[in-house]
Amino acid sequence: MPQIYGRAIIPLTQPLQDTTKIDQEYALEATMLGYFAKDGTRNPTLRVKKGNRIRITITNGELMTHDIAIEKLGIKSKTILEKGSKTSIVFVAEKNDTYYCSVPGHRAAGMVGKLEVVEGDISETKIVGIIPKKNGKLLNLNFESGTLADWKATGDAFVNPLISEDPSPIHEKDMNIGFEGKHFLSSGGTLNYKLTGTLTSVPFIVTHPYASFQVSGGALQDTRVEIVLADTKKVIYHSTGQGRATLQPVVVNLKPYMNKNIFIRIIDNETGISQIPYIPNDKWAHINFDNFLFYSTRPNFPNELNQKDIIILPPLDPVLNAGLSGIEAAKAMTPPKGFKITLAAAEPDIIRPISFTIDSRGRLWVVEGHTYPVPAPEGQGRDRILIFEDTNGDGTLDKKKIFMEGLNLVSGIEVGMGGVWLGAAPYLLFIPADFKEDKPTGEPQKLLDGWGTQDTHETLNSLRWGPDGWLYGTHGVFTHSKVGKPGTPDEQRVKLNAGVWRYHPTKHQFEVFAEGSSNPWGIDFNDYGHPFITACVIPHLYHIIQGGRYFRQAGKHFNPYIYDDIKTIADHRHWLGERGPHAGNFRSAAAGGGHAHAGAMIYLGGNSWPKEYHNNIFMNNINGAKLNIDQLTRSGSGYVGSHKKDFMAMNDSWSQWLNFKYDASGSVFAIDWYDKNQCHSSNPDVHDKTMGRIFKISHENDKWVQVDLAKASDMELVNYQLSANEWFVRQSRTILQERGGNKQVHEALKAILNTNPDATRKLRALWTLHVTKGLTEKEMTDLLSNPSEYVRSWAIQLLLENKSITDETLKQLNILAQNDNSALVRLYLAAAMQRLEPSKRWEVVEALVQKVEDKADHNQPLMVWYAAEPLSEIDIKRAILMAEKAKMPKFLLYTIQRVGAINTEESKKQLKELSERLAKMSHTNHEEIMAIEKILENKSL
């Protein structure tokens, strides 16, 4: 799976090959957990003599790209990939420095250590401890007797636990144990890791204030050493290994327990057996131990195992099932009380369902993704579109049609506005259709091309009609697209490699709505028309704002002057442990199941489902095989996403729900890719090619509805804007958009907009008026004074849809920026300014940066900066003066950086004058003054 990327700190160059004498040499193993010395130390401090020639060699401990760099010297090794490969750097030790991995994101993940330059002796002093006694006799706590005297064992892990060889016969040959004396103890090593048991010492008195023992093995909750008070059985200290074989000392402070009885308990309750069919057993499910000693003063070991360096994995989640039939899979799921799961369709009727939508007759249009993961040559695609229908309301999709075959790498589908819309990289396609006959009326039209296929599970996906009449979709970070109409020159195309995009079905305009995230595979809108996406690897939930830039899994934003991006709204994560999101998979059932999510549904399906589910966002947790729910709560200009109890568990490790949507009855249909392999691979042979399911979730209050909204009159469609079930609202709005509206429709919608007390109903009327061209700019501008903050904010977005407004409307926006008390309205103003020519933004932006109430807002400080950023190019002096008065955090610093990037005599002059003014003020501007100094010295920030 892809790794987290960031930005390198310094420019680095390859060192020249050096064959001269080496004075000191270090060898380290490189992994994402850090650099490890032979004695097990994580990110050891490398002590070197000043003036010595140093060589540091790293060996790759895993299949992943790594290198080693020295920060101040600005050198780095070549990058290595294969496990066991080596590379090195040679340099002269001059001053203290930092070594780290320069591969983006790896330093942040923990691959960094210190280089300490010393002028004296760098040899280490041997530390001598004292063996504890009982009744005047030395205890066998170092196993030098070759027996388990003074210990009592249970289970089978400690039947023959003493090892006297290194390499150990029960560990892998390349593992260095590094034990002292004749023996060490292991509960099974990497060979017999499945064994479990407990080993407990006799009690003995604490006679010294400190103790140490050596430990290695699994960084798992149930492979640990405990120090226990004999009288109360209270555990006063414990340590696991850190997932390595080399024994390392840990130090225990026993001062509070002097003269009390303690005992040692060595625990291995972890079998390491994986219940996930394609996840290997964990060979580190064992514990190694040796050499418990007392000390009069605290000992300091060069390779001491610090608890902060141990990143413990939680236990593997139990998985009840794998590879079930469709019927059995439905039975295995555990929905909440009052709900039931029905198998709607299964193989061979449906295979590899990768995307679906529901039409205005309640039928499912499902794409079978037979081509994935390798695009077929042009004209040789194997994907097809099926239409499923439940004709009698029993939950089974008993009627099936084939709409089209021979499609290539389809990853998203939507219907309406005269046809079928497909994301099929490198194209966005439109297929004109006769929906009465369910047949294409022409060949697929290539509306846009240039969509990338570098990573075929991150192509354009999740097509969905937005409330404003645009077709929205998402796009992953490791696929690099340059989108335009066929024939568009490269320099005029729109770059996209992570984010949310939209396409207008009649204006045929394409634009990026927001940038960032990772691999979103789901977007939906809440009752107020606010979009949300779910993501993988990085934090999982984002409220998407037009013009927003969001935290990225990898790479940089296209605009180099962004400087920071908007983070997740989630106040939690769905995986456990501190080894990173991938390590938390299959071990995180208690938190939600893991980092990988697919699908996004904000439930608005009517009143039959309990209110607790309304306006909450559902997402499938692929690794956890659970349907997660996050509650969306307004906060400032946006939302906070809080974890609610998971809706249900599928209890099947092959389950892979990719999306789900509610229908006219309020029930939810879900497509299940159903595959043993849960991770994307470009190798088609790792994926099953014969399976697929569709399930239906229904509540006992759901009433089956058979509808055909295409037959409804215009006024019936208008009245559906008041439905409790959003399905009717969206379907009828799209049909009215296609019909184009008329005076009667517009008058009825304006009546709802003007008289309905519910803001969500006002919004529905507003959106439908907009898509049917029922409002003039004057009428839209009048809505800027509407009592509802939601109406005012949406009026701003719709007014700026064409990136042009009258001077009078701009004056109204200026007044709003100065006086509106809604953080939401101010957020929409910041977003709208990005759509205006920069010279027209000044007054609004100058007002927004003064809003001290937005200083700590989740979105607004950065959204205002995104609008303000290009103003420095227009008028440097005015931009700096605005920044000096700004109440937004870091706004002045960002402006300094932006002005510095202009790099003209005028920009330097203005920065120098600013520095002089700041110097006369308080010391709170130290960071800004330092930034100016670096710019004026022509140094990189």
mmCIF file of N, CA, C and O in Angstrom, residues 152-208:
data_model
loop_
_atom_site.group_PDB
_atom_site.id
_atom_site.type_symbol
_atom_site.label_atom_id
_atom_site.label_comp_id
_atom_site.label_asym_id
_atom_site.label_seq_id
_atom_site.Cartn_x
_atom_site.Cartn_y
_atom_site.Cartn_z
ATOM 1 N N LYS A 152 8.440 -21.250 38.132
ATOM 2 C CA LYS A 152 7.338 -22.186 37.952
ATOM 3 C C LYS A 152 6.656 -21.878 36.615
ATOM 4 O O LYS A 152 6.305 -20.736 36.338
ATOM 5 N N ALA A 153 6.485 -22.906 35.779
ATOM 6 C CA ALA A 153 5.936 -22.712 34.429
ATOM 7 C C ALA A 153 4.536 -23.286 34.317
ATOM 8 O O ALA A 153 4.198 -24.295 34.954
ATOM 9 N N THR A 154 3.705 -22.640 33.494
ATOM 10 C CA THR A 154 2.407 -23.173 33.069
ATOM 11 C C THR A 154 2.354 -23.094 31.541
ATOM 12 O O THR A 154 3.063 -22.309 30.925
ATOM 13 N N GLY A 155 1.500 -23.899 30.925
ATOM 14 C CA GLY A 155 1.388 -23.883 29.473
ATOM 15 C C GLY A 155 2.545 -24.639 28.829
ATOM 16 O O GLY A 155 3.321 -25.334 29.503
ATOM 17 N N ASP A 156 2.686 -24.514 27.504
ATOM 18 C CA ASP A 156 3.715 -25.271 26.800
ATOM 19 C C ASP A 156 4.865 -24.415 26.287
ATOM 20 O O ASP A 156 5.821 -24.931 25.718
ATOM 21 N N ALA A 157 4.795 -23.076 26.492
ATOM 22 C CA ALA A 157 5.836 -22.198 25.950
ATOM 23 C C ALA A 157 7.153 -22.320 26.692
ATOM 24 O O ALA A 157 8.201 -21.981 26.144
ATOM 25 N N PHE A 158 7.115 -22.805 27.944
ATOM 26 C CA PHE A 158 8.334 -22.831 28.750
ATOM 27 C C PHE A 158 8.721 -24.254 29.158
ATOM 28 O O PHE A 158 9.352 -24.474 30.188
ATOM 29 N N VAL A 159 8.348 -25.229 28.326
ATOM 30 C CA VAL A 159 8.731 -26.615 28.601
ATOM 31 C C VAL A 159 10.230 -26.809 28.369
ATOM 32 O O VAL A 159 10.935 -27.416 29.189
ATOM 33 N N ASN A 160 10.729 -26.286 27.266
ATOM 34 C CA ASN A 160 12.173 -26.334 26.968
ATOM 35 C C ASN A 160 12.619 -24.956 26.515
ATOM 36 O O ASN A 160 12.967 -24.749 25.347
ATOM 37 N N PRO A 161 12.665 -23.986 27.426
ATOM 38 C CA PRO A 161 12.847 -22.598 27.000
ATOM 39 C C PRO A 161 14.291 -22.099 26.971
ATOM 40 O O PRO A 161 14.521 -20.981 26.524
ATOM 41 N N LEU A 162 15.255 -22.876 27.483
ATOM 42 C CA LEU A 162 16.618 -22.357 27.636
ATOM 43 C C LEU A 162 17.448 -22.653 26.389
ATOM 44 O O LEU A 162 17.512 -23.792 25.923
ATOM 45 N N ILE A 163 18.086 -21.609 25.886
ATOM 46 C CA ILE A 163 18.874 -21.689 24.665
ATOM 47 C C ILE A 163 20.313 -21.286 24.989
ATOM 48 O O ILE A 163 20.542 -20.309 25.711
ATOM 49 N N SER A 164 21.260 -22.021 24.456
ATOM 50 C CA SER A 164 22.679 -21.746 24.744
ATOM 51 C C SER A 164 23.475 -21.438 23.477
ATOM 52 O O SER A 164 24.703 -21.451 23.516
ATOM 53 N N GLU A 165 22.793 -21.165 22.367
ATOM 54 C CA GLU A 165 23.487 -20.894 21.110
ATOM 55 C C GLU A 165 23.046 -19.557 20.529
ATOM 56 O O GLU A 165 21.930 -19.106 20.751
ATOM 57 N N ASP A 166 23.962 -18.947 19.779
ATOM 58 C CA ASP A 166 23.674 -17.711 19.064
ATOM 59 C C ASP A 166 24.461 -17.718 17.753
ATOM 60 O O ASP A 166 25.689 -17.636 17.784
ATOM 61 N N PRO A 167 23.853 -17.920 16.587
ATOM 62 C CA PRO A 167 22.403 -17.887 16.334
ATOM 63 C C PRO A 167 21.627 -18.982 17.052
ATOM 64 O O PRO A 167 22.115 -20.098 17.218
ATOM 65 N N SER A 168 20.427 -18.631 17.433
ATOM 66 C CA SER A 168 19.561 -19.532 18.171
ATOM 67 C C SER A 168 18.917 -20.535 17.227
ATOM 68 O O SER A 168 18.499 -20.168 16.128
ATOM 69 N N PRO A 169 18.794 -21.798 17.630
ATOM 70 C CA PRO A 169 18.155 -22.788 16.760
ATOM 71 C C PRO A 169 16.648 -22.571 16.581
ATOM 72 O O PRO A 169 16.057 -23.165 15.685
ATOM 73 N N ILE A 170 16.029 -21.735 17.437
ATOM 74 C CA ILE A 170 14.590 -21.493 17.302
ATOM 75 C C ILE A 170 14.291 -20.084 16.778
ATOM 76 O O ILE A 170 13.145 -19.642 16.807
ATOM 77 N N HIS A 171 15.338 -19.391 16.317
ATOM 78 C CA HIS A 171 15.156 -18.096 15.658
ATOM 79 C C HIS A 171 15.720 -18.183 14.247
ATOM 80 O O HIS A 171 16.472 -19.098 13.919
ATOM 81 N N GLU A 172 15.360 -17.221 13.432
ATOM 82 C CA GLU A 172 15.900 -17.204 12.090
ATOM 83 C C GLU A 172 17.405 -16.978 12.116
ATOM 84 O O GLU A 172 17.931 -16.289 13.002
ATOM 85 N N LYS A 173 18.091 -17.542 11.143
ATOM 86 C CA LYS A 173 19.549 -17.599 11.178
ATOM 87 C C LYS A 173 20.216 -16.230 11.207
ATOM 88 O O LYS A 173 21.294 -16.072 11.766
ATOM 89 N N ASP A 174 19.594 -15.231 10.591
ATOM 90 C CA ASP A 174 20.228 -13.913 10.530
ATOM 91 C C ASP A 174 19.920 -13.057 11.745
ATOM 92 O O ASP A 174 20.286 -11.881 11.799
ATOM 93 N N MET A 175 19.260 -13.638 12.757
ATOM 94 C CA MET A 175 18.906 -12.884 13.955
ATOM 95 C C MET A 175 19.989 -13.014 15.011
ATOM 96 O O MET A 175 20.403 -14.123 15.368
ATOM 97 N N ASN A 176 20.415 -11.871 15.526
ATOM 98 C CA ASN A 176 21.434 -11.828 16.574
ATOM 99 C C ASN A 176 20.746 -11.655 17.924
ATOM 100 O O ASN A 176 20.065 -10.651 18.153
ATOM 101 N N ILE A 177 20.929 -12.639 18.840
ATOM 102 C CA ILE A 177 20.319 -12.554 20.168
ATOM 103 C C ILE A 177 21.184 -11.700 21.093
ATOM 104 O O ILE A 177 20.684 -10.873 21.838
ATOM 105 N N GLY A 178 22.487 -11.924 21.077
ATOM 106 C CA GLY A 178 23.406 -11.113 21.861
ATOM 107 C C GLY A 178 23.288 -11.324 23.361
ATOM 108 O O GLY A 178 23.416 -10.366 24.132
ATOM 109 N N PHE A 179 23.087 -12.576 23.794
ATOM 110 C CA PHE A 179 22.928 -12.805 25.228
ATOM 111 C C PHE A 179 24.293 -12.954 25.911
ATOM 112 O O PHE A 179 25.303 -13.262 25.281
ATOM 113 N N GLU A 180 24.318 -12.729 27.237
ATOM 114 C CA GLU A 180 25.528 -12.879 28.034
ATOM 115 C C GLU A 180 25.469 -14.201 28.796
ATOM 116 O O GLU A 180 24.404 -14.723 29.099
ATOM 117 N N GLY A 181 26.639 -14.747 29.151
ATOM 118 C CA GLY A 181 26.679 -15.991 29.895
ATOM 119 C C GLY A 181 26.399 -17.194 29.023
ATOM 120 O O GLY A 181 26.641 -17.188 27.814
ATOM 121 N N LYS A 182 25.837 -18.242 29.654
ATOM 122 C CA LYS A 182 25.662 -19.515 28.963
ATOM 123 C C LYS A 182 24.270 -19.710 28.357
ATOM 124 O O LYS A 182 24.107 -20.497 27.431
ATOM 125 N N HIS A 183 23.254 -19.047 28.913
ATOM 126 C CA HIS A 183 21.881 -19.318 28.491
ATOM 127 C C HIS A 183 21.048 -18.041 28.436
ATOM 128 O O HIS A 183 21.339 -17.070 29.137
ATOM 129 N N PHE A 184 20.005 -18.089 27.635
ATOM 130 C CA PHE A 184 18.909 -17.122 27.717
ATOM 131 C C PHE A 184 17.614 -17.911 27.576
ATOM 132 O O PHE A 184 17.621 -19.109 27.226
ATOM 133 N N LEU A 185 16.489 -17.232 27.847
ATOM 134 C CA LEU A 185 15.191 -17.906 27.844
ATOM 135 C C LEU A 185 14.319 -17.353 26.720
ATOM 136 O O LEU A 185 14.294 -16.148 26.473
ATOM 137 N N SER A 186 13.593 -18.253 26.045
ATOM 138 C CA SER A 186 12.646 -17.841 25.009
ATOM 139 C C SER A 186 11.384 -18.684 25.126
ATOM 140 O O SER A 186 11.446 -19.880 25.415
ATOM 141 N N SER A 187 10.242 -18.042 24.862
ATOM 142 C CA SER A 187 8.963 -18.765 24.916
ATOM 143 C C SER A 187 8.638 -19.451 23.595
ATOM 144 O O SER A 187 7.506 -19.868 23.397
ATOM 145 N N GLY A 188 9.613 -19.569 22.716
ATOM 146 C CA GLY A 188 9.371 -20.303 21.472
ATOM 147 C C GLY A 188 10.127 -19.777 20.281
ATOM 148 O O GLY A 188 10.223 -20.448 19.253
ATOM 149 N N GLY A 189 10.652 -18.547 20.366
ATOM 150 C CA GLY A 189 11.368 -17.987 19.245
ATOM 151 C C GLY A 189 10.471 -17.809 18.034
ATOM 152 O O GLY A 189 9.243 -17.953 18.096
ATOM 153 N N THR A 190 11.078 -17.530 16.891
ATOM 154 C CA THR A 190 10.303 -17.353 15.661
ATOM 155 C C THR A 190 9.893 -18.686 15.047
ATOM 156 O O THR A 190 9.085 -18.722 14.121
ATOM 157 N N LEU A 191 10.440 -19.784 15.581
ATOM 158 C CA LEU A 191 10.079 -21.108 15.070
ATOM 159 C C LEU A 191 8.847 -21.653 15.771
ATOM 160 O O LEU A 191 7.930 -22.180 15.139
ATOM 161 N N ASN A 192 8.794 -21.514 17.087
ATOM 162 C CA ASN A 192 7.696 -22.082 17.887
ATOM 163 C C ASN A 192 6.838 -20.984 18.518
ATOM 164 O O ASN A 192 6.416 -21.094 19.666
ATOM 165 N N TYR A 193 6.576 -19.939 17.766
ATOM 166 C CA TYR A 193 5.873 -18.769 18.291
ATOM 167 C C TYR A 193 4.439 -19.076 18.708
ATOM 168 O O TYR A 193 3.837 -18.334 19.485
ATOM 169 N N LYS A 194 3.864 -20.167 18.213
ATOM 170 C CA LYS A 194 2.472 -20.471 18.536
ATOM 171 C C LYS A 194 2.284 -20.926 19.979
ATOM 172 O O LYS A 194 1.169 -20.917 20.502
ATOM 173 N N LEU A 195 3.375 -21.342 20.632
ATOM 174 C CA LEU A 195 3.287 -21.820 22.011
ATOM 175 C C LEU A 195 2.894 -20.681 22.940
ATOM 176 O O LEU A 195 3.271 -19.532 22.730
ATOM 177 N N THR A 196 2.154 -21.008 23.994
ATOM 178 C CA THR A 196 1.760 -20.006 24.989
ATOM 179 C C THR A 196 2.036 -20.554 26.385
ATOM 180 O O THR A 196 2.132 -21.769 26.606
ATOM 181 N N GLY A 197 2.126 -19.650 27.334
ATOM 182 C CA GLY A 197 2.352 -20.065 28.709
ATOM 183 C C GLY A 197 2.835 -18.917 29.567
ATOM 184 O O GLY A 197 3.000 -17.780 29.105
ATOM 185 N N THR A 198 3.074 -19.226 30.835
ATOM 186 C CA THR A 198 3.528 -18.234 31.813
ATOM 187 C C THR A 198 4.653 -18.839 32.649
ATOM 188 O O THR A 198 4.598 -20.019 33.019
ATOM 189 N N LEU A 199 5.644 -18.018 32.966
ATOM 190 C CA LEU A 199 6.759 -18.425 33.814
ATOM 191 C C LEU A 199 6.864 -17.423 34.953
ATOM 192 O O LEU A 199 6.998 -16.220 34.706
ATOM 193 N N THR A 200 6.797 -17.916 36.200
ATOM 194 C CA THR A 200 6.770 -17.037 37.366
ATOM 195 C C THR A 200 7.905 -17.399 38.313
ATOM 196 O O THR A 200 8.108 -18.568 38.647
ATOM 197 N N SER A 201 8.650 -16.373 38.748
ATOM 198 C CA SER A 201 9.762 -16.610 39.677
ATOM 199 C C SER A 201 9.263 -16.718 41.105
ATOM 200 O O SER A 201 8.117 -16.339 41.407
ATOM 201 N N VAL A 202 10.130 -17.215 41.985
ATOM 202 C CA VAL A 202 9.825 -17.170 43.410
ATOM 203 C C VAL A 202 9.876 -15.723 43.872
ATOM 204 O O VAL A 202 10.552 -14.886 43.261
ATOM 205 N N PRO A 203 9.167 -15.365 44.920
ATOM 206 C CA PRO A 203 9.262 -13.996 45.441
ATOM 207 C C PRO A 203 10.640 -13.751 46.050
ATOM 208 O O PRO A 203 11.282 -14.667 46.572
ATOM 209 N N PHE A 204 11.094 -12.486 45.993
ATOM 210 C CA PHE A 204 12.355 -12.099 46.623
ATOM 211 C C PHE A 204 12.276 -10.630 47.015
ATOM 212 O O PHE A 204 11.431 -9.878 46.509
ATOM 213 N N ILE A 205 13.158 -10.237 47.969
ATOM 214 C CA ILE A 205 13.102 -8.897 48.550
ATOM 215 C C ILE A 205 13.882 -7.907 47.695
ATOM 216 O O ILE A 205 14.967 -8.217 47.205
ATOM 217 N N VAL A 206 13.314 -6.708 47.530
ATOM 218 C CA VAL A 206 14.002 -5.624 46.830
ATOM 219 C C VAL A 206 15.055 -5.050 47.768
ATOM 220 O O VAL A 206 14.733 -4.446 48.803
ATOM 221 N N THR A 207 16.306 -5.238 47.442
ATOM 222 C CA THR A 207 17.420 -4.783 48.288
ATOM 223 C C THR A 207 18.179 -3.608 47.694
ATOM 224 O O THR A 207 19.074 -3.068 48.347
ATOM 225 N N HIS A 208 17.848 -3.222 46.460
ATOM 226 C CA HIS A 208 18.530 -2.122 45.807
ATOM 227 C C HIS A 208 17.484 -1.260 45.075
ATOM 228 O O HIS A 208 16.417 -1.756 44.690
#
